[in-house]
Amino acid sequence: AEPIQTVMRRYNIEKPYEKLKDLTRGKAMTPELIRNFLETLEIPEEARAELQALTPDNYIGNAVAQAKNI
């Protein structure tokens, strides 16, 4: 959910944390659930496509920077 929240903030979508919390709390996350949520966002198609391409295997966030600070 982190990259989705970041993009939502970039495009000034109100209450990104709360919207994602409502989406994810107590639910099993599936690619279809995420895809459907992304379709509701008023963001450019390019940003939506980048988010849809992310997976737990290819998104590491700022892990590299954090590791360097250890």
CSV table of N, CA and C in Angstrom, one decimal:
chain,number,residue,atom,x,y,z
A,1,ALA,N,0.8,-1.2,0.0
A,1,ALA,CA,0.0,0.0,0.0
A,1,ALA,C,0.9,1.3,0.0
A,2,GLU,N,2.1,1.2,0.4
A,2,GLU,CA,3.0,2.4,0.5
A,2,GLU,C,3.1,3.1,-0.8
A,3,PRO,N,3.4,2.4,-1.9
A,3,PRO,CA,3.6,3.2,-3.2
A,3,PRO,C,2.2,3.8,-3.6
A,4,ILE,N,1.1,3.1,-3.3
A,4,ILE,CA,-0.2,3.7,-3.7
A,4,ILE,C,-0.4,5.0,-3.0
A,5,GLN,N,-0.2,4.9,-1.7
A,5,GLN,CA,-0.4,6.1,-0.8
A,5,GLN,C,0.5,7.3,-1.3
A,6,THR,N,1.8,7.0,-1.7
A,6,THR,CA,2.7,8.0,-2.1
A,6,THR,C,2.2,8.7,-3.4
A,7,VAL,N,1.7,7.9,-4.3
A,7,VAL,CA,1.1,8.4,-5.6
A,7,VAL,C,-0.2,9.2,-5.3
A,8,MET,N,-1.0,8.7,-4.4
A,8,MET,CA,-2.2,9.4,-4.1
A,8,MET,C,-1.8,10.8,-3.5
A,9,ARG,N,-0.8,10.9,-2.7
A,9,ARG,CA,-0.4,12.2,-2.1
A,9,ARG,C,0.1,13.1,-3.2
A,10,ARG,N,0.9,12.5,-4.1
A,10,ARG,CA,1.5,13.3,-5.2
A,10,ARG,C,0.4,14.0,-6.1
A,11,TYR,N,-0.7,13.3,-6.2
A,11,TYR,CA,-1.8,13.9,-7.0
A,11,TYR,C,-2.9,14.5,-6.2
A,12,ASN,N,-2.6,14.8,-4.9
A,12,ASN,CA,-3.5,15.5,-4.0
A,12,ASN,C,-4.8,14.9,-3.8
A,13,ILE,N,-4.8,13.6,-3.7
A,13,ILE,CA,-6.0,12.8,-3.3
A,13,ILE,C,-6.2,12.9,-1.8
A,14,GLU,N,-7.4,13.3,-1.4
A,14,GLU,CA,-7.6,13.5,0.0
A,14,GLU,C,-7.6,12.2,0.8
A,15,LYS,N,-7.1,12.3,2.0
A,15,LYS,CA,-7.1,11.2,2.9
A,15,LYS,C,-6.6,9.8,2.4
A,16,PRO,N,-5.4,9.8,1.8
A,16,PRO,CA,-4.9,8.6,1.2
A,16,PRO,C,-4.7,7.4,2.2
A,17,TYR,N,-4.2,7.8,3.4
A,17,TYR,CA,-4.0,6.8,4.4
A,17,TYR,C,-5.3,6.1,4.8
A,18,GLU,N,-6.3,6.9,5.0
A,18,GLU,CA,-7.6,6.4,5.5
A,18,GLU,C,-8.3,5.6,4.4
A,19,LYS,N,-8.2,6.0,3.1
A,19,LYS,CA,-8.8,5.2,2.0
A,19,LYS,C,-8.1,3.9,1.9
A,20,LEU,N,-6.8,3.8,2.0
A,20,LEU,CA,-6.1,2.6,2.0
A,20,LEU,C,-6.4,1.7,3.2
A,21,LYS,N,-6.5,2.3,4.3
A,21,LYS,CA,-6.8,1.6,5.5
A,21,LYS,C,-8.2,0.9,5.4
A,22,ASP,N,-9.1,1.6,4.8
A,22,ASP,CA,-10.5,1.1,4.6
A,22,ASP,C,-10.4,-0.1,3.6
A,23,LEU,N,-9.5,0.0,2.6
A,23,LEU,CA,-9.4,-1.0,1.6
A,23,LEU,C,-8.8,-2.3,2.2
A,24,THR,N,-7.7,-2.1,3.0
A,24,THR,CA,-6.9,-3.3,3.4
A,24,THR,C,-7.3,-3.9,4.7
A,25,ARG,N,-7.8,-3.1,5.6
A,25,ARG,CA,-8.1,-3.6,7.0
A,25,ARG,C,-9.0,-4.8,7.0
A,26,GLY,N,-8.4,-5.9,7.5
A,26,GLY,CA,-9.2,-7.2,7.7
A,26,GLY,C,-9.6,-7.9,6.4
A,27,LYS,N,-8.9,-7.6,5.3
A,27,LYS,CA,-9.2,-8.2,4.1
A,27,LYS,C,-8.0,-8.9,3.5
A,28,ALA,N,-8.2,-10.0,2.8
A,28,ALA,CA,-7.2,-10.6,2.0
A,28,ALA,C,-7.0,-9.8,0.8
A,29,MET,N,-5.7,-9.3,0.6
A,29,MET,CA,-5.5,-8.5,-0.6
A,29,MET,C,-5.2,-9.4,-1.8
A,30,THR,N,-5.9,-9.0,-2.9
A,30,THR,CA,-5.7,-9.8,-4.2
A,30,THR,C,-5.3,-8.8,-5.3
A,31,PRO,N,-4.7,-9.2,-6.3
A,31,PRO,CA,-4.4,-8.3,-7.4
A,31,PRO,C,-5.7,-7.7,-8.0
A,32,GLU,N,-6.8,-8.4,-8.0
A,32,GLU,CA,-8.0,-7.8,-8.5
A,32,GLU,C,-8.5,-6.7,-7.6
A,33,LEU,N,-8.4,-6.9,-6.3
A,33,LEU,CA,-8.9,-5.9,-5.4
A,33,LEU,C,-8.1,-4.6,-5.6
A,34,ILE,N,-6.8,-4.7,-5.7
A,34,ILE,CA,-5.9,-3.6,-5.9
A,34,ILE,C,-6.2,-2.9,-7.2
A,35,ARG,N,-6.3,-3.7,-8.3
A,35,ARG,CA,-6.6,-3.2,-9.6
A,35,ARG,C,-7.9,-2.4,-9.6
A,36,ASN,N,-8.9,-2.9,-9.0
A,36,ASN,CA,-10.2,-2.2,-8.9
A,36,ASN,C,-10.1,-0.9,-8.2
A,37,PHE,N,-9.3,-0.9,-7.1
A,37,PHE,CA,-9.1,0.3,-6.3
A,37,PHE,C,-8.4,1.4,-7.2
A,38,LEU,N,-7.3,0.9,-7.9
A,38,LEU,CA,-6.6,1.8,-8.7
A,38,LEU,C,-7.4,2.5,-9.8
A,39,GLU,N,-8.4,1.7,-10.3
A,39,GLU,CA,-9.3,2.3,-11.3
A,39,GLU,C,-10.1,3.4,-10.8
A,40,THR,N,-10.4,3.5,-9.5
A,40,THR,CA,-11.2,4.5,-8.9
A,40,THR,C,-10.4,5.8,-8.7
A,41,LEU,N,-9.1,5.8,-8.8
A,41,LEU,CA,-8.3,6.9,-8.5
A,41,LEU,C,-8.2,7.9,-9.7
A,42,GLU,N,-8.3,9.2,-9.4
A,42,GLU,CA,-8.2,10.2,-10.4
A,42,GLU,C,-6.7,10.5,-10.5
A,43,ILE,N,-6.0,9.7,-11.2
A,43,ILE,CA,-4.5,9.9,-11.4
A,43,ILE,C,-4.3,9.6,-12.9
A,44,PRO,N,-3.1,10.1,-13.4
A,44,PRO,CA,-2.8,9.9,-14.8
A,44,PRO,C,-2.7,8.4,-15.1
A,45,GLU,N,-3.0,8.0,-16.3
A,45,GLU,CA,-2.9,6.5,-16.7
A,45,GLU,C,-1.5,6.0,-16.5
A,46,GLU,N,-0.5,6.8,-16.8
A,46,GLU,CA,0.9,6.4,-16.6
A,46,GLU,C,1.2,6.0,-15.2
A,47,ALA,N,0.7,6.8,-14.3
A,47,ALA,CA,0.9,6.5,-12.8
A,47,ALA,C,0.2,5.2,-12.4
A,48,ARG,N,-1.0,5.1,-13.0
A,48,ARG,CA,-1.8,3.9,-12.7
A,48,ARG,C,-1.1,2.6,-13.2
A,49,ALA,N,-0.6,2.7,-14.4
A,49,ALA,CA,0.1,1.6,-15.0
A,49,ALA,C,1.3,1.2,-14.2
A,50,GLU,N,2.1,2.2,-13.7
A,50,GLU,CA,3.3,2.0,-12.9
A,50,GLU,C,2.9,1.2,-11.6
A,51,LEU,N,1.8,1.7,-11.0
A,51,LEU,CA,1.3,1.0,-9.8
A,51,LEU,C,0.9,-0.4,-10.1
A,52,GLN,N,0.2,-0.6,-11.2
A,52,GLN,CA,-0.3,-1.9,-11.5
A,52,GLN,C,0.8,-2.9,-11.8
A,53,ALA,N,1.9,-2.4,-12.2
A,53,ALA,CA,3.1,-3.2,-12.5
A,53,ALA,C,3.9,-3.7,-11.3
A,54,LEU,N,3.6,-3.0,-10.1
A,54,LEU,CA,4.4,-3.3,-8.9
A,54,LEU,C,3.9,-4.6,-8.3
A,55,THR,N,4.9,-5.4,-7.8
A,55,THR,CA,4.6,-6.6,-7.1
A,55,THR,C,5.5,-6.7,-5.8
A,56,PRO,N,5.2,-7.5,-4.9
A,56,PRO,CA,6.1,-7.7,-3.7
A,56,PRO,C,7.5,-8.1,-4.2
A,57,ASP,N,7.6,-8.7,-5.3
A,57,ASP,CA,9.0,-9.1,-5.8
A,57,ASP,C,9.8,-8.0,-6.4
A,58,ASN,N,9.1,-6.9,-6.9
A,58,ASN,CA,9.8,-5.9,-7.6
A,58,ASN,C,9.8,-4.5,-7.0
A,59,TYR,N,9.1,-4.4,-5.8
A,59,TYR,CA,9.1,-3.1,-5.1
A,59,TYR,C,9.8,-3.2,-3.8
A,60,ILE,N,10.8,-2.4,-3.6
A,60,ILE,CA,11.6,-2.5,-2.3
A,60,ILE,C,11.5,-1.1,-1.6
A,61,GLY,N,10.8,-0.2,-2.2
A,61,GLY,CA,10.7,1.1,-1.5
A,61,GLY,C,12.0,1.8,-1.3
A,62,ASN,N,12.2,2.2,0.0
A,62,ASN,CA,13.5,2.9,0.3
A,62,ASN,C,14.4,1.9,1.1
A,63,ALA,N,14.3,0.7,0.9
A,63,ALA,CA,15.1,-0.3,1.7
A,63,ALA,C,16.6,-0.1,1.5
A,64,VAL,N,17.0,0.2,0.3
A,64,VAL,CA,18.4,0.4,0.1
A,64,VAL,C,19.0,1.6,0.9
A,65,ALA,N,18.2,2.7,0.9
A,65,ALA,CA,18.7,3.8,1.7
A,65,ALA,C,18.7,3.5,3.2
A,66,GLN,N,17.7,2.8,3.7
A,66,GLN,CA,17.6,2.4,5.1
A,66,GLN,C,18.8,1.5,5.5
A,67,ALA,N,19.1,0.5,4.6
A,67,ALA,CA,20.2,-0.4,4.9
A,67,ALA,C,21.5,0.3,5.0
A,68,LYS,N,21.7,1.4,4.2
A,68,LYS,CA,23.0,2.1,4.2
A,68,LYS,C,23.1,2.9,5.5
A,69,ASN,N,22.0,3.2,6.2
A,69,ASN,CA,22.0,3.9,7.5
A,69,ASN,C,22.2,3.1,8.7
A,70,ILE,N,22.4,1.8,8.5
A,70,ILE,CA,22.6,0.9,9.6
A,70,ILE,C,24.0,0.9,10.1
